[in-house]
Amino acid sequence: MTALTLIGKPGCHLCDDARQVVTRVLADFPDVTVDEVSILDDEVLFERHVEEIPVVLIDGAVHTFWRVDEARLRAALADA
């Protein structure tokens, strides 16, 4: 099963935009699990990604950061 993780933080407009894209795409991939985590709750994630949020991971690997391209995300999930 494919796992998608959205890393962001509250009050981040790019994170809100990414969440909308992820939600649209995942409607067509019901077997993909999704987890959303905040860099404010994890010191390691904060240090690693503070300048890159939002970050989308697919099966633990960075897929993209800042802006989420819907077509690219769909293609990556189809290949996963």
Tab-separated table of N, CA and C in Angstrom:
chain	number	residue	atom	x	y	z
A	1	MET	N	0.844	-1.181	0.000
A	1	MET	CA	0.000	0.000	0.000
A	1	MET	C	0.894	1.250	0.000
A	2	THR	N	0.535	2.214	-0.786
A	2	THR	CA	1.289	3.465	-0.896
A	2	THR	C	0.896	4.412	0.225
A	3	ALA	N	1.901	5.098	0.778
A	3	ALA	CA	1.660	6.062	1.854
A	3	ALA	C	2.109	7.448	1.405
A	4	LEU	N	1.253	8.423	1.610
A	4	LEU	CA	1.565	9.810	1.312
A	4	LEU	C	1.592	10.582	2.627
A	5	THR	N	2.617	11.389	2.808
A	5	THR	CA	2.729	12.230	4.000
A	5	THR	C	2.825	13.678	3.551
A	6	LEU	N	2.006	14.514	4.161
A	6	LEU	CA	2.044	15.953	3.914
A	6	LEU	C	2.622	16.605	5.163
A	7	ILE	N	3.765	17.246	5.002
A	7	ILE	CA	4.431	17.920	6.114
A	7	ILE	C	4.221	19.415	5.946
A	8	GLY	N	3.727	20.050	6.985
A	8	GLY	CA	3.478	21.488	6.938
A	8	GLY	C	3.399	22.060	8.330
A	9	LYS	N	2.616	23.135	8.451
A	9	LYS	CA	2.366	23.724	9.767
A	9	LYS	C	1.094	24.553	9.682
A	10	PRO	N	0.446	24.771	10.811
A	10	PRO	CA	-0.765	25.588	10.824
A	10	PRO	C	-0.472	27.015	10.370
A	11	GLY	N	-1.422	27.605	9.654
A	11	GLY	CA	-1.288	28.984	9.220
A	11	GLY	C	-0.432	29.179	7.980
A	12	CYS	N	-0.038	28.112	7.340
A	12	CYS	CA	0.808	28.165	6.143
A	12	CYS	C	-0.098	28.103	4.907
A	13	HIS	N	-0.161	29.203	4.137
A	13	HIS	CA	-1.063	29.215	2.986
A	13	HIS	C	-0.640	28.225	1.901
A	14	LEU	N	0.649	28.011	1.724
A	14	LEU	CA	1.091	27.015	0.752
A	14	LEU	C	0.698	25.609	1.199
A	15	CYS	N	0.705	25.386	2.520
A	15	CYS	CA	0.277	24.089	3.056
A	15	CYS	C	-1.211	23.871	2.793
A	16	ASP	N	-1.994	24.926	2.957
A	16	ASP	CA	-3.428	24.833	2.668
A	16	ASP	C	-3.660	24.509	1.191
A	17	ASP	N	-2.904	25.169	0.311
A	17	ASP	CA	-3.014	24.895	-1.127
A	17	ASP	C	-2.628	23.448	-1.427
A	18	ALA	N	-1.538	22.980	-0.822
A	18	ALA	CA	-1.071	21.611	-1.048
A	18	ALA	C	-2.115	20.614	-0.567
A	19	ARG	N	-2.722	20.874	0.577
A	19	ARG	CA	-3.747	19.987	1.126
A	19	ARG	C	-4.916	19.856	0.152
A	20	GLN	N	-5.304	20.945	-0.478
A	20	GLN	CA	-6.404	20.902	-1.443
A	20	GLN	C	-6.053	20.033	-2.648
A	21	VAL	N	-4.832	20.185	-3.156
A	21	VAL	CA	-4.398	19.371	-4.299
A	21	VAL	C	-4.344	17.901	-3.898
A	22	VAL	N	-3.746	17.616	-2.757
A	22	VAL	CA	-3.643	16.237	-2.283
A	22	VAL	C	-5.031	15.622	-2.117
A	23	THR	N	-5.951	16.362	-1.547
A	23	THR	CA	-7.316	15.863	-1.348
A	23	THR	C	-7.981	15.527	-2.671
A	24	ARG	N	-7.839	16.415	-3.664
A	24	ARG	CA	-8.419	16.150	-4.993
A	24	ARG	C	-7.825	14.887	-5.607
A	25	VAL	N	-6.509	14.776	-5.553
A	25	VAL	CA	-5.831	13.642	-6.185
A	25	VAL	C	-6.178	12.335	-5.478
A	26	LEU	N	-6.183	12.356	-4.150
A	26	LEU	CA	-6.429	11.116	-3.408
A	26	LEU	C	-7.845	10.589	-3.577
A	27	ALA	N	-8.755	11.424	-4.032
A	27	ALA	CA	-10.115	10.949	-4.321
A	27	ALA	C	-10.085	9.857	-5.387
A	28	ASP	N	-9.065	9.885	-6.245
A	28	ASP	CA	-8.926	8.883	-7.302
A	28	ASP	C	-7.978	7.739	-6.926
A	29	PHE	N	-7.421	7.800	-5.716
A	29	PHE	CA	-6.492	6.765	-5.243
A	29	PHE	C	-6.898	6.327	-3.835
A	30	PRO	N	-8.027	5.608	-3.725
A	30	PRO	CA	-8.544	5.269	-2.391
A	30	PRO	C	-7.645	4.335	-1.578
A	31	ASP	N	-6.726	3.646	-2.221
A	31	ASP	CA	-5.845	2.733	-1.485
A	31	ASP	C	-4.616	3.424	-0.900
A	32	VAL	N	-4.413	4.696	-1.210
A	32	VAL	CA	-3.271	5.434	-0.680
A	32	VAL	C	-3.625	5.945	0.719
A	33	THR	N	-2.753	5.647	1.670
A	33	THR	CA	-2.957	6.182	3.014
A	33	THR	C	-2.326	7.559	3.089
A	34	VAL	N	-2.905	8.425	3.894
A	34	VAL	CA	-2.390	9.782	4.013
A	34	VAL	C	-2.208	10.132	5.480
A	35	ASP	N	-1.111	10.821	5.743
A	35	ASP	CA	-0.807	11.293	7.087
A	35	ASP	C	-0.342	12.735	6.956
A	36	GLU	N	-0.858	13.588	7.798
A	36	GLU	CA	-0.430	14.988	7.794
A	36	GLU	C	0.251	15.280	9.116
A	37	VAL	N	1.456	15.818	9.040
A	37	VAL	CA	2.218	16.136	10.245
A	37	VAL	C	2.690	17.578	10.197
A	38	SER	N	2.805	18.156	11.375
A	38	SER	CA	3.265	19.538	11.506
A	38	SER	C	4.725	19.560	11.927
A	39	ILE	N	5.497	20.430	11.303
A	39	ILE	CA	6.898	20.572	11.714
A	39	ILE	C	6.993	21.145	13.126
A	40	LEU	N	5.920	21.746	13.614
A	40	LEU	CA	5.929	22.313	14.960
A	40	LEU	C	5.866	21.229	16.033
A	41	ASP	N	5.461	20.016	15.648
A	41	ASP	CA	5.340	18.912	16.602
A	41	ASP	C	6.525	17.959	16.576
A	42	ASP	N	7.495	18.214	15.716
A	42	ASP	CA	8.612	17.283	15.559
A	42	ASP	C	9.886	18.080	15.278
A	43	GLU	N	10.799	18.079	16.217
A	43	GLU	CA	12.029	18.868	16.097
A	43	GLU	C	12.882	18.458	14.898
A	44	VAL	N	12.935	17.166	14.626
A	44	VAL	CA	13.726	16.680	13.492
A	44	VAL	C	13.130	17.178	12.178
A	45	LEU	N	11.807	17.050	12.034
A	45	LEU	CA	11.153	17.550	10.823
A	45	LEU	C	11.327	19.060	10.698
A	46	PHE	N	11.246	19.764	11.810
A	46	PHE	CA	11.426	21.214	11.791
A	46	PHE	C	12.803	21.568	11.241
A	47	GLU	N	13.828	20.940	11.772
A	47	GLU	CA	15.201	21.224	11.323
A	47	GLU	C	15.403	20.862	9.852
A	48	ARG	N	14.803	19.773	9.429
A	48	ARG	CA	15.008	19.270	8.070
A	48	ARG	C	14.226	20.063	7.029
A	49	HIS	N	12.999	20.509	7.372
A	49	HIS	CA	12.097	21.038	6.354
A	49	HIS	C	11.589	22.454	6.595
A	50	VAL	N	12.123	23.161	7.572
A	50	VAL	CA	11.557	24.468	7.925
A	50	VAL	C	11.508	25.430	6.742
A	51	GLU	N	12.436	25.340	5.821
A	51	GLU	CA	12.481	26.247	4.667
A	51	GLU	C	11.786	25.677	3.435
A	52	GLU	N	11.226	24.476	3.544
A	52	GLU	CA	10.683	23.811	2.356
A	52	GLU	C	9.185	23.535	2.411
A	53	ILE	N	8.520	23.822	3.503
A	53	ILE	CA	7.120	23.396	3.624
A	53	ILE	C	6.223	24.121	2.640
A	54	PRO	N	5.198	23.427	2.201
A	54	PRO	CA	4.861	22.041	2.500
A	54	PRO	C	5.759	21.060	1.749
A	55	VAL	N	5.884	19.880	2.323
A	55	VAL	CA	6.640	18.790	1.707
A	55	VAL	C	5.693	17.611	1.551
A	56	VAL	N	5.735	16.980	0.390
A	56	VAL	CA	4.953	15.770	0.156
A	56	VAL	C	5.925	14.606	0.006
A	57	LEU	N	5.715	13.592	0.838
A	57	LEU	CA	6.498	12.357	0.759
A	57	LEU	C	5.603	11.259	0.197
A	58	ILE	N	6.170	10.431	-0.644
A	58	ILE	CA	5.483	9.225	-1.109
A	58	ILE	C	6.344	8.050	-0.677
A	59	ASP	N	5.758	7.211	0.154
A	59	ASP	CA	6.478	6.070	0.730
A	59	ASP	C	7.801	6.504	1.363
A	60	GLY	N	7.766	7.643	2.046
A	60	GLY	CA	8.919	8.132	2.798
A	60	GLY	C	9.934	8.931	2.009
A	61	ALA	N	9.801	8.995	0.698
A	61	ALA	CA	10.736	9.742	-0.147
A	61	ALA	C	10.107	11.077	-0.553
A	62	VAL	N	10.914	12.120	-0.584
A	62	VAL	CA	10.406	13.438	-0.968
A	62	VAL	C	9.944	13.402	-2.415
A	63	HIS	N	8.686	13.760	-2.604
A	63	HIS	CA	8.121	13.888	-3.947
A	63	HIS	C	8.266	15.337	-4.417
A	64	THR	N	7.899	16.277	-3.559
A	64	THR	CA	7.969	17.690	-3.909
A	64	THR	C	7.898	18.540	-2.657
A	65	PHE	N	8.225	19.821	-2.816
A	65	PHE	CA	8.031	20.782	-1.740
A	65	PHE	C	7.615	22.113	-2.344
A	66	TRP	N	7.088	22.985	-1.514
A	66	TRP	CA	6.507	24.291	-1.833
A	66	TRP	C	5.197	24.171	-2.594
A	67	ARG	N	5.239	23.922	-3.852
A	67	ARG	CA	4.021	23.821	-4.672
A	67	ARG	C	3.822	22.383	-5.138
A	68	VAL	N	2.583	21.911	-5.045
A	68	VAL	CA	2.268	20.546	-5.457
A	68	VAL	C	1.584	20.596	-6.816
A	69	ASP	N	2.215	19.984	-7.804
A	69	ASP	CA	1.656	19.914	-9.143
A	69	ASP	C	0.728	18.703	-9.215
A	70	GLU	N	-0.541	18.955	-9.493
A	70	GLU	CA	-1.543	17.895	-9.471
A	70	GLU	C	-1.227	16.775	-10.455
A	71	ALA	N	-0.876	17.113	-11.673
A	71	ALA	CA	-0.599	16.088	-12.686
A	71	ALA	C	0.628	15.244	-12.299
A	72	ARG	N	1.634	15.899	-11.777
A	72	ARG	CA	2.864	15.188	-11.369
A	72	ARG	C	2.571	14.253	-10.192
A	73	LEU	N	1.752	14.701	-9.241
A	73	LEU	CA	1.385	13.862	-8.104
A	73	LEU	C	0.584	12.656	-8.574
A	74	ARG	N	-0.379	12.882	-9.473
A	74	ARG	CA	-1.176	11.777	-10.004
A	74	ARG	C	-0.274	10.721	-10.673
A	75	ALA	N	0.661	11.203	-11.477
A	75	ALA	CA	1.564	10.284	-12.182
A	75	ALA	C	2.422	9.494	-11.199
A	76	ALA	N	2.912	10.164	-10.173
A	76	ALA	CA	3.752	9.484	-9.181
A	76	ALA	C	2.955	8.426	-8.423
A	77	LEU	N	1.722	8.733	-8.066
A	77	LEU	CA	0.906	7.755	-7.350
A	77	LEU	C	0.510	6.592	-8.249
A	78	ALA	N	0.278	6.874	-9.518
A	78	ALA	CA	-0.051	5.794	-10.457
A	78	ALA	C	1.119	4.845	-10.632
A	79	ASP	N	2.339	5.376	-10.542
A	79	ASP	CA	3.542	4.552	-10.690
A	79	ASP	C	3.949	3.844	-9.403
A	80	ALA	N	3.408	4.302	-8.276
A	80	ALA	CA	3.827	3.743	-6.971
A	80	ALA	C	3.284	2.346	-6.764
